[in-house]
Amino acid sequence: MTPPFAAWPADRPLAVSLNVMLEGWAEGSAPGIGPMGNPLKPGVPDLQALSWAEYGPKVGANRLLDVIDRAGVRAVFYTSGVVAERYPELPAAITARGHVVAAHGWSQGTLPPYLTPEAEREDIAHCVDVLTRTADDAPRGWLSPRCTASVVTSQLLARAGFRWHADRFDSDLPYRIDTADGALVGMPFTMEVNDMPLYVRYGNEPDAFTHTLARIIEGWPSLGSPFACLDITVHAHVFGRPYGAIAFMDSLALVQRDPSCWLTDHAELAALYEGLIKERTALQRTG
């Protein structure tokens, strides 16, 4: 079958994207899911969860950067605005090493469905401002906290100049999102190879991350589905720790060895799909 667009290698049906979640929580809030499992009573500060989360920007992000750089590949770092504000040197270090900083909302506790459209617009603008200042480039991609958009998120992102929106679970391939304020690319986001559900939520050992990836790659030909996107996603405060980073490193090596995999990232896929949209538009005009 023909690849979705010309730049997709015809003999590499799986487009594997690398994502690092660099997440932070606003003052007075903490992760709802942590290694202890049992949440504290409402209104009680969970200092254990906060300390666990702070490992990401303090230690984990740099360890993952080293792993990715040794593999010679590029990743998209979906970054909370509050992390960039507290650690302004971190986005700059990510882009200086050739990677992409995308937006992950202001903080993990600020969920778009709970905001008014005006409050969400301000949240996006606040995030764009701090990421632009610290990464020296405006973010072009967006993934909401909890991967959960509101009914107006895509429209607000298009208005703000974003190129792709990754809160999409309804497709194997990128597709066009049309809004009243312009179009952007809907980027499919897969959860099968993701440390948060596999390791934190369901309690699997870190090696399950690599085993799951290997099973998908090995079994792909038997599905008869020639082209699809697949994400490898790690959180800096989860698999930025030694055991998780080893599993991540093994997974990168697995993808690089397999001839059916095209190692890419959301930024590249969005740019290529934008090119396809322009080609189709030009053909419609001339036709």
Coordinates of C-alpha atoms in Angstrom, one line a residue:
M1 CA 0.0 0.0 0.0
T2 CA 1.0 3.6 -0.6
P3 CA 2.4 5.5 2.5
P4 CA 0.3 8.2 4.0
F5 CA 2.7 10.8 2.6
A6 CA 5.8 10.7 0.3
A7 CA 8.4 11.2 3.1
W8 CA 7.1 8.2 5.0
P9 CA 9.5 5.3 4.1
A10 CA 7.4 2.7 2.2
D11 CA 9.2 -0.2 3.8
R12 CA 8.9 1.1 7.4
P13 CA 5.2 1.0 8.4
L14 CA 5.6 1.9 12.1
A15 CA 6.3 5.6 12.7
V16 CA 7.7 5.6 16.2
S17 CA 7.8 8.9 18.0
L18 CA 9.7 9.7 21.2
N19 CA 8.0 11.8 23.9
V20 CA 9.3 12.9 27.2
M21 CA 6.8 14.3 29.7
L22 CA 8.3 17.0 31.8
E23 CA 5.5 17.7 34.2
G24 CA 5.0 20.0 37.2
W25 CA 2.3 20.9 39.7
A26 CA 1.2 24.4 40.8
E27 CA 1.9 25.6 44.3
G28 CA -0.3 23.7 46.8
S29 CA -1.1 20.8 44.5
A30 CA 0.5 17.4 44.1
P31 CA 0.2 14.3 41.8
G32 CA -2.9 12.3 42.2
I33 CA -1.0 9.1 41.4
G34 CA 2.3 8.2 43.1
P35 CA 4.4 5.3 44.1
M36 CA 2.7 5.0 47.6
G37 CA -0.6 4.2 46.0
N38 CA -2.8 5.4 48.9
P39 CA -3.8 9.1 48.5
L40 CA -3.8 11.3 51.6
K41 CA -7.0 12.9 52.9
P42 CA -8.3 16.0 50.9
G43 CA -6.6 19.2 52.0
V44 CA -3.5 17.5 53.4
P45 CA -0.3 18.4 51.5
D46 CA 1.3 15.2 50.1
L47 CA 5.0 16.1 50.4
Q48 CA 6.0 12.6 49.4
A49 CA 4.2 13.0 46.0
L50 CA 5.6 16.4 45.5
S51 CA 9.1 15.3 46.2
W52 CA 8.6 12.3 43.9
A53 CA 7.5 14.7 41.1
E54 CA 10.3 17.1 41.5
Y55 CA 12.8 14.4 40.6
G56 CA 11.8 15.0 37.0
P57 CA 13.2 18.5 36.4
K58 CA 16.0 18.0 39.0
V59 CA 17.4 14.7 37.8
G60 CA 15.3 12.7 35.5
A61 CA 15.2 15.0 32.5
N62 CA 18.9 15.3 32.2
R63 CA 19.4 11.5 32.5
L64 CA 16.8 11.0 29.7
L65 CA 18.6 13.6 27.6
D66 CA 21.8 11.7 27.9
V67 CA 20.1 8.4 26.9
I68 CA 18.4 10.0 23.9
D69 CA 21.6 11.8 22.8
R70 CA 23.7 8.6 23.0
A71 CA 21.1 7.0 20.8
G72 CA 21.5 9.8 18.3
V73 CA 17.8 10.5 18.0
R74 CA 15.4 13.5 18.6
A75 CA 12.5 13.7 21.1
V76 CA 9.7 16.1 21.9
F77 CA 9.7 17.2 25.5
Y78 CA 6.1 18.1 26.5
T79 CA 6.8 20.6 29.2
S80 CA 4.5 22.2 31.8
G81 CA 4.8 26.0 32.0
V82 CA 5.4 25.8 35.7
V83 CA 8.5 23.6 35.2
A84 CA 9.9 26.2 32.7
E85 CA 9.2 29.0 35.2
R86 CA 11.0 27.2 38.1
Y87 CA 13.8 25.7 36.0
P88 CA 14.3 28.2 33.2
E89 CA 17.6 26.6 32.2
L90 CA 16.0 23.3 31.4
P91 CA 14.0 24.2 28.2
A92 CA 17.1 26.0 26.9
A93 CA 19.2 22.9 27.5
I94 CA 16.7 20.7 25.7
T95 CA 16.6 22.8 22.5
A96 CA 20.4 23.4 22.6
R97 CA 20.8 19.6 22.3
G98 CA 18.5 19.5 19.2
H99 CA 15.3 18.4 20.7
V100 CA 11.8 20.0 20.6
V101 CA 10.0 21.7 23.5
A102 CA 6.2 21.5 23.2
A103 CA 3.5 22.6 25.6
H104 CA 1.9 20.5 28.2
G105 CA -0.3 23.1 29.9
W106 CA 0.6 25.3 32.7
S107 CA 0.4 22.6 35.4
Q108 CA -0.8 19.1 35.7
G109 CA -3.6 20.1 38.1
T110 CA -5.1 22.6 35.6
L111 CA -7.4 20.5 33.4
P112 CA -8.9 22.3 30.3
P113 CA -12.4 20.8 30.7
Y114 CA -12.7 22.5 34.1
L115 CA -11.8 25.9 32.7
T116 CA -13.9 28.6 31.1
P117 CA -12.9 29.4 27.5
E118 CA -11.3 32.6 28.7
A119 CA -9.4 31.0 31.5
E120 CA -8.2 28.3 29.1
R121 CA -7.0 30.9 26.6
E122 CA -5.1 32.6 29.4
D123 CA -3.6 29.3 30.5
I124 CA -2.4 28.6 26.9
A125 CA -1.0 32.1 26.6
H126 CA 0.8 31.9 30.0
C127 CA 2.4 28.6 29.0
V128 CA 3.4 29.9 25.5
D129 CA 5.0 33.0 27.0
V130 CA 7.2 31.1 29.5
L131 CA 8.2 28.3 27.1
T132 CA 9.1 30.9 24.4
R133 CA 11.3 32.8 26.8
T134 CA 13.1 29.8 28.3
A135 CA 13.4 27.6 25.1
D136 CA 14.0 30.6 22.8
D137 CA 11.3 29.4 20.5
A138 CA 7.5 29.3 20.6
P139 CA 6.0 25.9 21.2
R140 CA 4.2 24.5 18.2
G141 CA 2.7 21.3 19.7
W142 CA 0.3 20.8 22.6
L143 CA -0.7 17.9 24.8
S144 CA -3.1 18.8 27.6
P145 CA -2.6 17.6 31.2
R146 CA -4.2 14.2 31.5
C147 CA -4.3 14.2 27.7
T148 CA -7.8 15.7 28.1
A149 CA -8.9 18.7 26.0
S150 CA -11.9 20.8 26.4
V151 CA -14.5 21.4 23.6
V152 CA -12.6 24.6 22.6
T153 CA -9.0 23.6 23.0
S154 CA -8.2 22.9 19.4
Q155 CA -9.8 26.2 18.4
L156 CA -7.8 28.1 21.0
L157 CA -4.6 26.4 19.9
A158 CA -5.2 27.3 16.3
R159 CA -5.8 30.9 17.2
A160 CA -2.5 30.9 19.2
G161 CA -0.5 29.6 16.3
F162 CA 0.0 26.0 17.3
R163 CA 0.7 23.4 14.5
W164 CA -0.3 20.2 16.2
H165 CA -2.6 19.0 18.9
A166 CA -1.8 15.6 20.4
D167 CA -4.9 14.9 22.6
R168 CA -6.1 12.5 19.9
F169 CA -6.8 8.8 20.4
D170 CA -9.2 8.1 17.5
S171 CA -6.7 7.4 14.7
D172 CA -3.5 5.6 13.8
L173 CA -2.4 8.5 11.5
P174 CA -2.3 12.3 11.7
Y175 CA -5.3 14.1 10.3
R176 CA -6.5 17.7 9.8
I177 CA -8.5 19.5 12.5
D178 CA -10.6 22.4 11.2
T179 CA -11.7 25.0 13.6
A180 CA -13.3 28.5 13.3
D181 CA -9.9 30.0 13.9
G182 CA -7.9 27.8 11.5
A183 CA -6.6 24.3 11.0
L184 CA -4.0 22.3 12.8
V185 CA -2.8 18.7 12.7
G186 CA -4.4 16.1 15.0
M187 CA -1.5 14.0 16.2
P188 CA -2.5 10.5 17.3
F189 CA -1.2 9.7 20.8
T190 CA -0.8 6.0 21.7
M191 CA -0.7 4.7 25.3
E192 CA 0.5 1.2 24.9
V193 CA 4.2 2.0 25.5
N194 CA 3.9 4.6 28.3
D195 CA 5.5 4.4 31.7
M196 CA 2.6 6.0 33.5
P197 CA -0.1 3.4 32.9
L198 CA 2.3 0.4 32.7
Y199 CA 4.5 1.1 35.7
V200 CA 2.7 3.5 38.0
R201 CA -1.0 2.8 37.5
Y202 CA -0.8 -1.0 36.9
G203 CA 2.4 -1.8 38.8
N204 CA 4.3 -3.7 36.1
E205 CA 8.1 -4.0 36.3
P206 CA 9.9 -1.5 34.0
D207 CA 10.9 -4.3 31.6
A208 CA 7.2 -4.6 30.7
F209 CA 7.7 -1.3 28.8
T210 CA 10.2 -2.9 26.4
H211 CA 8.3 -6.2 26.3
T212 CA 5.1 -4.5 25.2
L213 CA 7.0 -2.6 22.5
A214 CA 8.6 -5.7 21.2
R215 CA 5.3 -7.6 21.1
I216 CA 3.8 -4.8 19.0
I217 CA 6.7 -4.7 16.5
E218 CA 7.0 -8.5 16.2
G219 CA 3.2 -8.9 15.7
W220 CA 2.7 -6.0 13.4
P221 CA 3.0 -7.9 10.1
S222 CA 0.2 -10.3 11.1
L223 CA -2.3 -7.5 11.6
G224 CA -2.2 -6.5 8.0
S225 CA -2.2 -2.8 8.9
P226 CA 0.7 -1.3 7.0
F227 CA 1.1 2.2 8.3
A228 CA 0.5 3.6 11.8
C229 CA 2.0 5.9 14.4
L230 CA 3.3 4.5 17.7
D231 CA 4.5 6.5 20.7
I232 CA 7.3 5.7 23.1
T233 CA 6.4 7.9 26.1
V234 CA 8.3 8.4 29.4
H235 CA 7.9 10.8 32.2
A236 CA 11.0 12.5 33.6
H237 CA 9.9 11.9 37.2
V238 CA 9.0 8.2 36.5
F239 CA 11.4 6.6 33.9
G240 CA 14.0 9.3 34.5
R241 CA 15.0 7.0 37.4
P242 CA 17.7 4.4 36.8
Y243 CA 15.7 1.3 36.3
G244 CA 13.2 3.0 34.0
A245 CA 15.9 4.8 32.0
I246 CA 17.5 1.4 31.3
A247 CA 14.2 0.0 30.0
F248 CA 13.8 3.2 27.9
M249 CA 17.4 2.7 26.5
D250 CA 16.6 -0.9 25.6
S251 CA 13.4 0.2 23.8
L252 CA 15.3 2.7 21.7
A253 CA 17.8 0.1 20.7
L254 CA 15.0 -2.3 19.8
V255 CA 13.4 0.3 17.5
Q256 CA 16.7 1.2 15.9
R257 CA 17.4 -2.4 15.1
D258 CA 14.1 -3.2 13.6
P259 CA 13.7 -2.5 9.8
S260 CA 10.0 -2.0 10.1
C261 CA 10.3 1.0 12.3
W262 CA 10.8 4.6 11.2
L263 CA 12.1 6.6 14.2
T264 CA 10.6 10.1 14.1
D265 CA 8.8 12.5 16.4
H266 CA 5.6 14.6 16.6
A267 CA 7.2 17.7 15.3
E268 CA 8.5 16.0 12.1
L269 CA 5.2 14.2 11.5
A270 CA 3.2 17.4 11.9
A271 CA 5.5 19.2 9.4
L272 CA 5.2 16.4 6.9
Y273 CA 1.4 16.2 7.2
E274 CA 1.2 20.0 6.8
G275 CA 3.0 19.6 3.5
L276 CA 0.5 17.0 2.5
I277 CA -2.4 19.4 3.3
K278 CA -0.8 22.1 1.2
E279 CA -0.3 19.7 -1.7
R280 CA -4.0 18.6 -1.6
T281 CA -5.1 22.2 -1.3
A282 CA -3.0 23.2 -4.4
L283 CA -4.4 20.3 -6.4
Q284 CA -8.0 21.3 -5.5
R285 CA -7.4 24.8 -6.6
T286 CA -5.9 23.8 -9.9
G287 CA -8.4 21.0 -10.4

